[in-house]
Every structure is written in C-alpha cells, then in structure tokens.
Amino acid sequence: MCGIVGYVGKKNALPILLEGIKHLEYRGYDSSGLVIGVHSNLKNTDIFFDKSVGKVSNLEAKVKKSIRPKLNKITKFNSQIGICHSRWATHGIPSEENAHPHFDCNKEIYIVHNGIIENYAVLKAELIKSGHKFSSETDSEVIAHLIEEEKKKLKGRVRIEKAVKNALQKIKGTYGLAIFDVNEPEKLIAARNFSPLLIGIGKGEYFLASDATAILKRTRKVVYLEDNDLAVLTPRGYKIVGLFKRASKRTPQIIDWNMEKMKKGEFAHFMLKEIYEQPESISDSIRGRIDYKNNKPVLGGLQLIKKDLKNIKRVIISGMGTAYYAGLLTKDYIEELAKISAVAEPASEFHHRKQIYSKDSDLFLCFSQSGETADTLSALCDAKSHGVLSLGIVNVVGSSISRTTDAGVYQHIGPEIGVASTKAFTSQVVIGALLAVLLGLEHKTLFSHEAKSILDEIKKLPLKIGKILEDSDKIKQVANNFQKYNNFLFLGRKYNFPTALEGALKLKEVSYVHAEGMSSGEMKHGPIAMIDSTFPCIMIIPKDSVYEKNISNAEEIKARSGPIIAIATEGDNTINKISNETIFIPKTLEIFTPILATVVLQLFAYHFAVARGCDVDKPRNLAKSVTVE
Ligand code: F6R
C-alpha cells in the first residue's frame, strides 16, 4: 500500500528519500510528502517540509524549488534525518492536507504511516476535546497528536520513544510507522504492527523502508521488523525494543536481488518487461528444483515438513487477486495429480468465515508475490492459530507471509514492479504444479512416468512462452482492432476457468474497461443476455478434454452476433470458422495451457491499455501491495 522511506546519517537526506520513494511509487501514488531535519549542533536543527498531490515526480518538481536550494546552502552539518511517504488513500481524498507526513499541533512531531487506525474516530474526538487541532481527514494524523499528548503527560526531558510507546498502547489497528521529533534530531523511530517495515544497515547511516527495493541501491543488509517492534535509529546504530514485551534478537539478512531487474531497460513499461521476462523467471523458479534422473521435484523449503505432507487429507488454498487465481489452478492440480481434496477461497472472505479445520490432516497453502498482502496474512494467521500446517509460495524473501508460514517455496523471480502482476502468476502456477507432483508422489497417487511427463513439459515452458512473445505482433494487432470496445467477457473451462478470471482482471486493472471472467458453462445461465455485436468474448479454447463443449459455447455466442477472439492450440484449423480473430498458443499438456494462454492475455491487456492511452505501470486507484484489509 503506502510507501515509507526513512534516513538518518551523515549524507544529504533529500536525494536518498526521493530515490527511495520513487522505487516505492508502485505501492501508492495519489500523493506524497517528506520532512527533513538538518542537525548542525545541539541547538540548531533546520526543518524542511513539503507535500504534493499526484505522482512522486510532482513532489520532486516541487522540492526542487522549495527545499533543494535551501538545503544546498547548508554545507556543514552533523547529521540529516528524513522521512518520506507515498500515499494510497484509505481515509480522506488524495489532497495535500491528507498527504503524509502528518504533524502535531506544534509541528514538532512528524509521522508517516502505512496501515489503518481502526479506533481513530474515538481518539480524534477525545484529542479535539483536549484542544488539538487537526489539519487532515486521515486516520493517521491522530498518531502525531497522541504522541504529543503522551509527551505532555510524561513532562520534562522525556525520550520520544517512551511517548511513542505509550501512544501506541492506545491504538487499535495496523501500522508501519516512521516518526521524527525535531527535539531529538538524530533519532528516527519506527514501529510495526502488521504493515511491513525494515531497517537498512549502512556505514554510519541507517534507513527505513516499507519495501527493500527502496534502499537496495544504498545497502543490501537489512533487518525485518516484526509485529510489536519499536526501533530507534541514530547515525551511531539501531536498537529494537518491544512495544509490549522484550523484542527477540534479530540477525541482519543480505538481499541478493539484481538491480537490473529494477530498471525498465529498453521496454516502454515494467509490465511489458516483466511479461517478456517470463521464460527467464520460470527458469529461475524451477532451477535446481527438478531431479530429472529420479523424476521428482526437489523443494528444499519443504524438506523439514516433508514427512507431514504424507498425512495431509485436505489442502486449503488462499491468496488475493492474481495470486488467488494461481491458487485456484493449483487446487485443480492437487486434486488431479495427488488425488487430495482441495478448496480455494479469496483470503478476504476466508478469514471472516468460521473455518472448520482438521489440524492433523489439513494443509493451508497461500500464494503471495509481495508476501505482505494483509488479507492473505490474516487468513494464514487464522489457520496457524488453529495449529494447521502452513505453506507459502511467495516471491519476496523475508516478507511477513514468508516469515509466518511453517515452510514454503520462494519464487526467485526478482522484483515485480509493474502494478499488474504478470511474471509472479506464471511462476506461482509452475511451483503449484511442482508441489502437486510432489504430493502425488508422496501419496503414491502419481506414477513416476506421469511425473516425468509433467516435469519434462515444465522444462519446455520457457521456450514455448518465448515463441508466443516472438509472435506477439498478432496479439498487438488484435488488441488495436478491439480498442473501441468497452465490455469483454472472458470464458474458459476446467483448467482455463482461472485463466479467464485472470485475463479479465488484467484487462480491467490496466485499461479500466468492464471485463468479466467466468467459466464457459456458466455463461448461458444469465450472462449470455449481455451478448450482442458490441460485446466481444475472449474464449480460451485449446484442444483439450473440454474442447467440444467450449466449441458449443462459442457457437452460442456467434449465434447472438457476439465477436469472438479465440485463444487456440496451433494446428487447430477449424476454430477460424467460428472466431473473428484467433491467437494460437503452442501445444502443451492440458494442465499447462493456462500458463501459455495467460501470457497471451497479459499481452492483450497491455496493448489494449496502451492503445487507449492508459498508464499501465501505474493504473489509477491501484497499489502494488495491498497491506490493508
Ligand atoms: C493483479 C494484482 C493483484 C495481486 C493481489 C495479491 O494484477 O497484482 O490482484 O495479485 O493484490 O498480491 P500479492 O501476490 O502480493 O499477495
């Protein structure tokens, strides 16, 4: 959701904060702001503060005039400190007033916040009664005023961390927080409950970030904060203390992401770059994970719990959005290959319902690229609190979900920057297939020769995706031809039902047109009423076990003048008789048709959105990682 960057050290904080927040812009981009304290000696701290509505480039342009010239004049200073934020609005419209940092009545305590303060209305009313004046409509602002109030209560020479600790005892909700009190100009305070935050360790300088990508250029050594941590950072070091009890000991980790992956290179957009990265990202996800000699997957992250997998009788799968659709497909794989009953549900619903677990025979499996999605984390925590074994298929190493699950498989696809998830999906599906094969072998429901044919085909997927990418002009042409249409139905059956959902999601999030994904069979139970010559259907219709049924559905659409774009298997010479346009995918096993078809749908959504002039990397109203429920 919102992005947070903090710095304390001996360098100029402004470029460090701006560079960091630009990397986090994909987390939220409706407004941004920063505050910097330049500390020259004990009595002299200059404060620079600015906010702006819209993308971070607006803030950058503003501070170029407002802050940079003044900062440049200060050549001698002991240290600089700063906090910066890019916002994804929850409470209050995107405006300068609602942008962070927020401050107390005296403009001495500055805070940036990611999360939601659930009891803010009550707290705000009490604070107003005691004379506090608020400048925004946000829930976050109460934090600054609460800290001010606690400082007053503590009187005298009080350390800011004590006031923060007391203030946070009163708060119900989630937070990743960076706080700066001008009276203690060399201290940066951080606190976390449920919203991600990490400390970057440099030489004589320390960083705070809601996501490692913000600081990777500066340091790769990080410490992830855990729930109920409060941290104090100064140019001399950092310490983590518990908010409510003593904090556990933390060991710094080294992040080994390649910086090249964080640049667009010759591509016009990150989304396109990441679509094109898929042959490589799938190879990265399977590297070292297939024992071709013995025809079995080798998932090192599951080694410790491998014996528990034998007792599993039901797999409960969850995630959100694209990650949920990868889970939905994995459910089919597990049922088909391992003959284990599996259910899948979006995490946002899952954790509100009463779940009936069987703690000794259930496995909870969640999917998340960021590893920080609040709904997915809540569902996971629910399963864990009932003693259910939990696994995660996650990309971001050290993220909250990866640290909460009992075991898991990392995707190893490098950072996914485009807001629309692409390479994460195909990688998750491939890992889901590896897991299903592993379960099938452990449960002796899959023969070795069957495992072999699946594993051999996985190896070929990068090449087959490469072929689709090479021939993508046709997809671009179809997207351009259809750019004037404002409604789309995506249809698929069996394994390609999740593909239809994913195709529709991609299109609506980057181009804002109405798109619905559903199973082809469902269509005639109501939605067919919408079909006419202005309502195209994108049908995923490979040569598979449900081909004939899909063809019947296509005929039903054609009979009602609905234009059809078919995604079909190469060599299918009859499909053109029904479809208006056909995009072919290479032949593959039936279970892997969704991977190839999804690449086509990603490219379709991309070119369609570009043709309509949409900003595909920063679609309106979205943020990359949804850390609020
Ligand atoms: C769609 C998209 C979202 C995410 C969802 C889960 O393109 O990006 O639907 O897939 O918010 O995010 P993660 O995978 O980070 O848990």
PDB file of N, CA and C in Angstrom, residues 150-214:
ATOM      1  N   GLU A 150       1.052  12.316  24.902  1.00  0.00           N
ATOM      2  CA  GLU A 150       1.815  11.452  25.815  1.00  0.00           C
ATOM      3  C   GLU A 150       3.087  12.145  26.276  1.00  0.00           C
ATOM      4  N   LYS A 151       3.680  12.918  25.381  1.00  0.00           N
ATOM      5  CA  LYS A 151       4.886  13.677  25.772  1.00  0.00           C
ATOM      6  C   LYS A 151       4.552  14.662  26.876  1.00  0.00           C
ATOM      7  N   LYS A 152       3.402  15.315  26.691  1.00  0.00           N
ATOM      8  CA  LYS A 152       2.970  16.302  27.702  1.00  0.00           C
ATOM      9  C   LYS A 152       2.816  15.610  29.053  1.00  0.00           C
ATOM     10  N   LYS A 153       2.181  14.427  29.013  1.00  0.00           N
ATOM     11  CA  LYS A 153       1.919  13.715  30.271  1.00  0.00           C
ATOM     12  C   LYS A 153       3.222  13.315  30.956  1.00  0.00           C
ATOM     13  N   LEU A 154       4.219  12.946  30.139  1.00  0.00           N
ATOM     14  CA  LEU A 154       5.479  12.479  30.727  1.00  0.00           C
ATOM     15  C   LEU A 154       6.321  13.630  31.291  1.00  0.00           C
ATOM     16  N   LYS A 155       6.057  14.833  30.789  1.00  0.00           N
ATOM     17  CA  LYS A 155       6.718  16.073  31.258  1.00  0.00           C
ATOM     18  C   LYS A 155       8.249  15.982  31.227  1.00  0.00           C
ATOM     19  N   GLY A 156       8.902  17.132  31.306  1.00  0.00           N
ATOM     20  CA  GLY A 156      10.353  17.211  31.462  1.00  0.00           C
ATOM     21  C   GLY A 156      11.103  16.613  30.295  1.00  0.00           C
ATOM     22  N   ARG A 157      12.312  16.150  30.566  1.00  0.00           N
ATOM     23  CA  ARG A 157      13.160  15.620  29.486  1.00  0.00           C
ATOM     24  C   ARG A 157      12.765  14.174  29.180  1.00  0.00           C
ATOM     25  N   VAL A 158      11.836  14.046  28.290  1.00  0.00           N
ATOM     26  CA  VAL A 158      11.336  12.712  28.006  1.00  0.00           C
ATOM     27  C   VAL A 158      11.870  12.246  26.651  1.00  0.00           C
ATOM     28  N   ARG A 159      12.167  10.960  26.555  1.00  0.00           N
ATOM     29  CA  ARG A 159      12.638  10.452  25.274  1.00  0.00           C
ATOM     30  C   ARG A 159      11.425  10.140  24.391  1.00  0.00           C
ATOM     31  N   ILE A 160      11.552  10.493  23.131  1.00  0.00           N
ATOM     32  CA  ILE A 160      10.434  10.339  22.200  1.00  0.00           C
ATOM     33  C   ILE A 160       9.946   8.886  22.154  1.00  0.00           C
ATOM     34  N   GLU A 161      10.882   7.918  22.248  1.00  0.00           N
ATOM     35  CA  GLU A 161      10.441   6.529  22.123  1.00  0.00           C
ATOM     36  C   GLU A 161       9.470   6.123  23.227  1.00  0.00           C
ATOM     37  N   LYS A 162       9.638   6.748  24.410  1.00  0.00           N
ATOM     38  CA  LYS A 162       8.737   6.420  25.521  1.00  0.00           C
ATOM     39  C   LYS A 162       7.321   6.936  25.196  1.00  0.00           C
ATOM     40  N   ALA A 163       7.271   8.162  24.661  1.00  0.00           N
ATOM     41  CA  ALA A 163       5.959   8.747  24.313  1.00  0.00           C
ATOM     42  C   ALA A 163       5.294   7.942  23.191  1.00  0.00           C
ATOM     43  N   VAL A 164       6.106   7.497  22.236  1.00  0.00           N
ATOM     44  CA  VAL A 164       5.552   6.700  21.125  1.00  0.00           C
ATOM     45  C   VAL A 164       4.982   5.395  21.673  1.00  0.00           C
ATOM     46  N   LYS A 165       5.749   4.784  22.542  1.00  0.00           N
ATOM     47  CA  LYS A 165       5.320   3.508  23.133  1.00  0.00           C
ATOM     48  C   LYS A 165       3.966   3.688  23.832  1.00  0.00           C
ATOM     49  N   ASN A 166       3.863   4.722  24.633  1.00  0.00           N
ATOM     50  CA  ASN A 166       2.603   4.961  25.357  1.00  0.00           C
ATOM     51  C   ASN A 166       1.456   5.249  24.391  1.00  0.00           C
ATOM     52  N   ALA A 167       1.756   6.032  23.369  1.00  0.00           N
ATOM     53  CA  ALA A 167       0.701   6.384  22.405  1.00  0.00           C
ATOM     54  C   ALA A 167       0.205   5.131  21.679  1.00  0.00           C
ATOM     55  N   LEU A 168       1.124   4.261  21.304  1.00  0.00           N
ATOM     56  CA  LEU A 168       0.726   3.090  20.526  1.00  0.00           C
ATOM     57  C   LEU A 168      -0.081   2.084  21.349  1.00  0.00           C
ATOM     58  N   GLN A 169       0.056   2.166  22.672  1.00  0.00           N
ATOM     59  CA  GLN A 169      -0.781   1.292  23.522  1.00  0.00           C
ATOM     60  C   GLN A 169      -2.259   1.634  23.328  1.00  0.00           C
ATOM     61  N   LYS A 170      -2.545   2.859  22.919  1.00  0.00           N
ATOM     62  CA  LYS A 170      -3.938   3.306  22.813  1.00  0.00           C
ATOM     63  C   LYS A 170      -4.541   3.011  21.436  1.00  0.00           C
ATOM     64  N   ILE A 171      -3.678   2.610  20.542  1.00  0.00           N
ATOM     65  CA  ILE A 171      -4.126   2.480  19.148  1.00  0.00           C
ATOM     66  C   ILE A 171      -4.564   1.057  18.828  1.00  0.00           C
ATOM     67  N   LYS A 172      -5.704   0.962  18.133  1.00  0.00           N
ATOM     68  CA  LYS A 172      -6.140  -0.340  17.613  1.00  0.00           C
ATOM     69  C   LYS A 172      -6.015  -0.260  16.102  1.00  0.00           C
ATOM     70  N   GLY A 173      -5.330  -1.185  15.524  1.00  0.00           N
ATOM     71  CA  GLY A 173      -5.220  -1.147  14.071  1.00  0.00           C
ATOM     72  C   GLY A 173      -3.864  -1.628  13.612  1.00  0.00           C
ATOM     73  N   THR A 174      -3.547  -1.295  12.376  1.00  0.00           N
ATOM     74  CA  THR A 174      -2.295  -1.772  11.796  1.00  0.00           C
ATOM     75  C   THR A 174      -1.402  -0.583  11.480  1.00  0.00           C
ATOM     76  N   TYR A 175      -0.107  -0.782  11.612  1.00  0.00           N
ATOM     77  CA  TYR A 175       0.790   0.317  11.274  1.00  0.00           C
ATOM     78  C   TYR A 175       2.200  -0.152  10.934  1.00  0.00           C
ATOM     79  N   GLY A 176       2.753   0.562   9.946  1.00  0.00           N
ATOM     80  CA  GLY A 176       4.182   0.645   9.748  1.00  0.00           C
ATOM     81  C   GLY A 176       4.408   2.135   9.916  1.00  0.00           C
ATOM     82  N   LEU A 177       5.269   2.519  10.850  1.00  0.00           N
ATOM     83  CA  LEU A 177       5.350   3.940  11.215  1.00  0.00           C
ATOM     84  C   LEU A 177       6.791   4.410  11.218  1.00  0.00           C
ATOM     85  N   ALA A 178       7.018   5.614  10.694  1.00  0.00           N
ATOM     86  CA  ALA A 178       8.308   6.274  10.882  1.00  0.00           C
ATOM     87  C   ALA A 178       8.011   7.615  11.529  1.00  0.00           C
ATOM     88  N   ILE A 179       8.765   7.944  12.579  1.00  0.00           N
ATOM     89  CA  ILE A 179       8.450   9.130  13.384  1.00  0.00           C
ATOM     90  C   ILE A 179       9.727   9.928  13.623  1.00  0.00           C
ATOM     91  N   PHE A 180       9.557  11.237  13.575  1.00  0.00           N
ATOM     92  CA  PHE A 180      10.706  12.113  13.778  1.00  0.00           C
ATOM     93  C   PHE A 180      10.269  13.276  14.657  1.00  0.00           C
ATOM     94  N   ASP A 181      10.978  13.483  15.770  1.00  0.00           N
ATOM     95  CA  ASP A 181      10.675  14.577  16.685  1.00  0.00           C
ATOM     96  C   ASP A 181      11.809  15.593  16.559  1.00  0.00           C
ATOM     97  N   VAL A 182      11.492  16.826  16.211  1.00  0.00           N
ATOM     98  CA  VAL A 182      12.545  17.816  15.954  1.00  0.00           C
ATOM     99  C   VAL A 182      13.396  18.076  17.199  1.00  0.00           C
ATOM    100  N   ASN A 183      12.863  17.737  18.376  1.00  0.00           N
ATOM    101  CA  ASN A 183      13.640  17.947  19.605  1.00  0.00           C
ATOM    102  C   ASN A 183      14.712  16.889  19.809  1.00  0.00           C
ATOM    103  N   GLU A 184      14.616  15.799  19.059  1.00  0.00           N
ATOM    104  CA  GLU A 184      15.661  14.760  19.136  1.00  0.00           C
ATOM    105  C   GLU A 184      16.099  14.465  17.701  1.00  0.00           C
ATOM    106  N   PRO A 185      16.830  15.442  17.146  1.00  0.00           N
ATOM    107  CA  PRO A 185      17.023  15.458  15.687  1.00  0.00           C
ATOM    108  C   PRO A 185      17.936  14.383  15.131  1.00  0.00           C
ATOM    109  N   GLU A 186      18.468  13.528  15.975  1.00  0.00           N
ATOM    110  CA  GLU A 186      19.285  12.449  15.416  1.00  0.00           C
ATOM    111  C   GLU A 186      18.620  11.097  15.612  1.00  0.00           C
ATOM    112  N   LYS A 187      17.343  11.118  15.927  1.00  0.00           N
ATOM    113  CA  LYS A 187      16.645   9.864  16.235  1.00  0.00           C
ATOM    114  C   LYS A 187      15.475   9.620  15.291  1.00  0.00           C
ATOM    115  N   LEU A 188      15.491   8.489  14.679  1.00  0.00           N
ATOM    116  CA  LEU A 188      14.373   8.091  13.840  1.00  0.00           C
ATOM    117  C   LEU A 188      13.688   6.932  14.562  1.00  0.00           C
ATOM    118  N   ILE A 189      12.372   7.033  14.754  1.00  0.00           N
ATOM    119  CA  ILE A 189      11.660   5.970  15.458  1.00  0.00           C
ATOM    120  C   ILE A 189      10.824   5.192  14.442  1.00  0.00           C
ATOM    121  N   ALA A 190      10.814   3.886  14.590  1.00  0.00           N
ATOM    122  CA  ALA A 190       9.987   3.047  13.712  1.00  0.00           C
ATOM    123  C   ALA A 190       9.158   2.111  14.572  1.00  0.00           C
ATOM    124  N   ALA A 191       7.964   1.802  14.104  1.00  0.00           N
ATOM    125  CA  ALA A 191       7.142   0.826  14.825  1.00  0.00           C
ATOM    126  C   ALA A 191       6.325   0.045  13.820  1.00  0.00           C
ATOM    127  N   ARG A 192       6.052  -1.192  14.158  1.00  0.00           N
ATOM    128  CA  ARG A 192       5.325  -2.027  13.206  1.00  0.00           C
ATOM    129  C   ARG A 192       4.259  -2.873  13.901  1.00  0.00           C
ATOM    130  N   ASN A 193       3.099  -2.883  13.323  1.00  0.00           N
ATOM    131  CA  ASN A 193       2.106  -3.891  13.645  1.00  0.00           C
ATOM    132  C   ASN A 193       1.380  -4.247  12.356  1.00  0.00           C
ATOM    133  N   PHE A 194       1.704  -5.368  11.776  1.00  0.00           N
ATOM    134  CA  PHE A 194       1.025  -5.900  10.602  1.00  0.00           C
ATOM    135  C   PHE A 194       1.452  -5.271   9.276  1.00  0.00           C
ATOM    136  N   SER A 195       1.950  -4.031   9.267  1.00  0.00           N
ATOM    137  CA  SER A 195       2.347  -3.407   7.988  1.00  0.00           C
ATOM    138  C   SER A 195       3.867  -3.470   7.871  1.00  0.00           C
ATOM    139  N   PRO A 196       4.367  -3.834   6.691  1.00  0.00           N
ATOM    140  CA  PRO A 196       5.792  -4.144   6.583  1.00  0.00           C
ATOM    141  C   PRO A 196       6.729  -2.953   6.806  1.00  0.00           C
ATOM    142  N   LEU A 197       7.857  -3.233   7.412  1.00  0.00           N
ATOM    143  CA  LEU A 197       8.872  -2.206   7.649  1.00  0.00           C
ATOM    144  C   LEU A 197      10.204  -2.903   7.888  1.00  0.00           C
ATOM    145  N   LEU A 198      11.267  -2.335   7.340  1.00  0.00           N
ATOM    146  CA  LEU A 198      12.583  -2.927   7.575  1.00  0.00           C
ATOM    147  C   LEU A 198      13.612  -1.838   7.783  1.00  0.00           C
ATOM    148  N   ILE A 199      14.696  -2.230   8.441  1.00  0.00           N
ATOM    149  CA  ILE A 199      15.809  -1.299   8.671  1.00  0.00           C
ATOM    150  C   ILE A 199      16.921  -1.688   7.709  1.00  0.00           C
ATOM    151  N   GLY A 200      17.478  -0.712   7.011  1.00  0.00           N
ATOM    152  CA  GLY A 200      18.644  -0.951   6.155  1.00  0.00           C
ATOM    153  C   GLY A 200      19.874  -0.492   6.916  1.00  0.00           C
ATOM    154  N   ILE A 201      20.918  -1.322   6.908  1.00  0.00           N
ATOM    155  CA  ILE A 201      22.106  -1.006   7.705  1.00  0.00           C
ATOM    156  C   ILE A 201      23.232  -0.550   6.787  1.00  0.00           C
ATOM    157  N   GLY A 202      23.651   0.709   6.941  1.00  0.00           N
ATOM    158  CA  GLY A 202      24.778   1.211   6.161  1.00  0.00           C
ATOM    159  C   GLY A 202      25.946   1.493   7.091  1.00  0.00           C
ATOM    160  N   LYS A 203      26.938   2.259   6.600  1.00  0.00           N
ATOM    161  CA  LYS A 203      28.077   2.618   7.457  1.00  0.00           C
ATOM    162  C   LYS A 203      27.827   4.020   7.987  1.00  0.00           C
ATOM    163  N   GLY A 204      27.521   4.119   9.265  1.00  0.00           N
ATOM    164  CA  GLY A 204      27.228   5.429   9.863  1.00  0.00           C
ATOM    165  C   GLY A 204      25.926   5.999   9.353  1.00  0.00           C
ATOM    166  N   GLU A 205      25.099   5.176   8.766  1.00  0.00           N
ATOM    167  CA  GLU A 205      23.787   5.634   8.294  1.00  0.00           C
ATOM    168  C   GLU A 205      22.818   4.450   8.309  1.00  0.00           C
ATOM    169  N   TYR A 206      21.557   4.771   8.584  1.00  0.00           N
ATOM    170  CA  TYR A 206      20.530   3.732   8.679  1.00  0.00           C
ATOM    171  C   TYR A 206      19.303   4.187   7.895  1.00  0.00           C
ATOM    172  N   PHE A 207      18.617   3.220   7.366  1.00  0.00           N
ATOM    173  CA  PHE A 207      17.468   3.501   6.508  1.00  0.00           C
ATOM    174  C   PHE A 207      16.244   2.787   7.059  1.00  0.00           C
ATOM    175  N   LEU A 208      15.099   3.312   6.693  1.00  0.00           N
ATOM    176  CA  LEU A 208      13.848   2.618   6.995  1.00  0.00           C
ATOM    177  C   LEU A 208      13.122   2.473   5.676  1.00  0.00           C
ATOM    178  N   ALA A 209      12.448   1.379   5.478  1.00  0.00           N
ATOM    179  CA  ALA A 209      11.671   1.247   4.239  1.00  0.00           C
ATOM    180  C   ALA A 209      10.556   0.246   4.430  1.00  0.00           C
ATOM    181  N   SER A 210       9.459   0.499   3.740  1.00  0.00           N
ATOM    182  CA  SER A 210       8.364  -0.468   3.787  1.00  0.00           C
ATOM    183  C   SER A 210       8.645  -1.618   2.823  1.00  0.00           C
ATOM    184  N   ASP A 211       9.640  -1.473   1.973  1.00  0.00           N
ATOM    185  CA  ASP A 211       9.937  -2.482   0.972  1.00  0.00           C
ATOM    186  C   ASP A 211      11.425  -2.324   0.622  1.00  0.00           C
ATOM    187  N   ALA A 212      12.137  -3.426   0.587  1.00  0.00           N
ATOM    188  CA  ALA A 212      13.594  -3.354   0.395  1.00  0.00           C
ATOM    189  C   ALA A 212      14.002  -2.638  -0.889  1.00  0.00           C
ATOM    190  N   THR A 213      13.135  -2.674  -1.914  1.00  0.00           N
ATOM    191  CA  THR A 213      13.523  -2.062  -3.193  1.00  0.00           C
ATOM    192  C   THR A 213      13.890  -0.583  -3.025  1.00  0.00           C
ATOM    193  N   ALA A 214      13.349   0.051  -1.988  1.00  0.00           N
ATOM    194  CA  ALA A 214      13.601   1.488  -1.782  1.00  0.00           C
ATOM    195  C   ALA A 214      15.055   1.768  -1.438  1.00  0.00           C
TER     196      ALA A 214
END
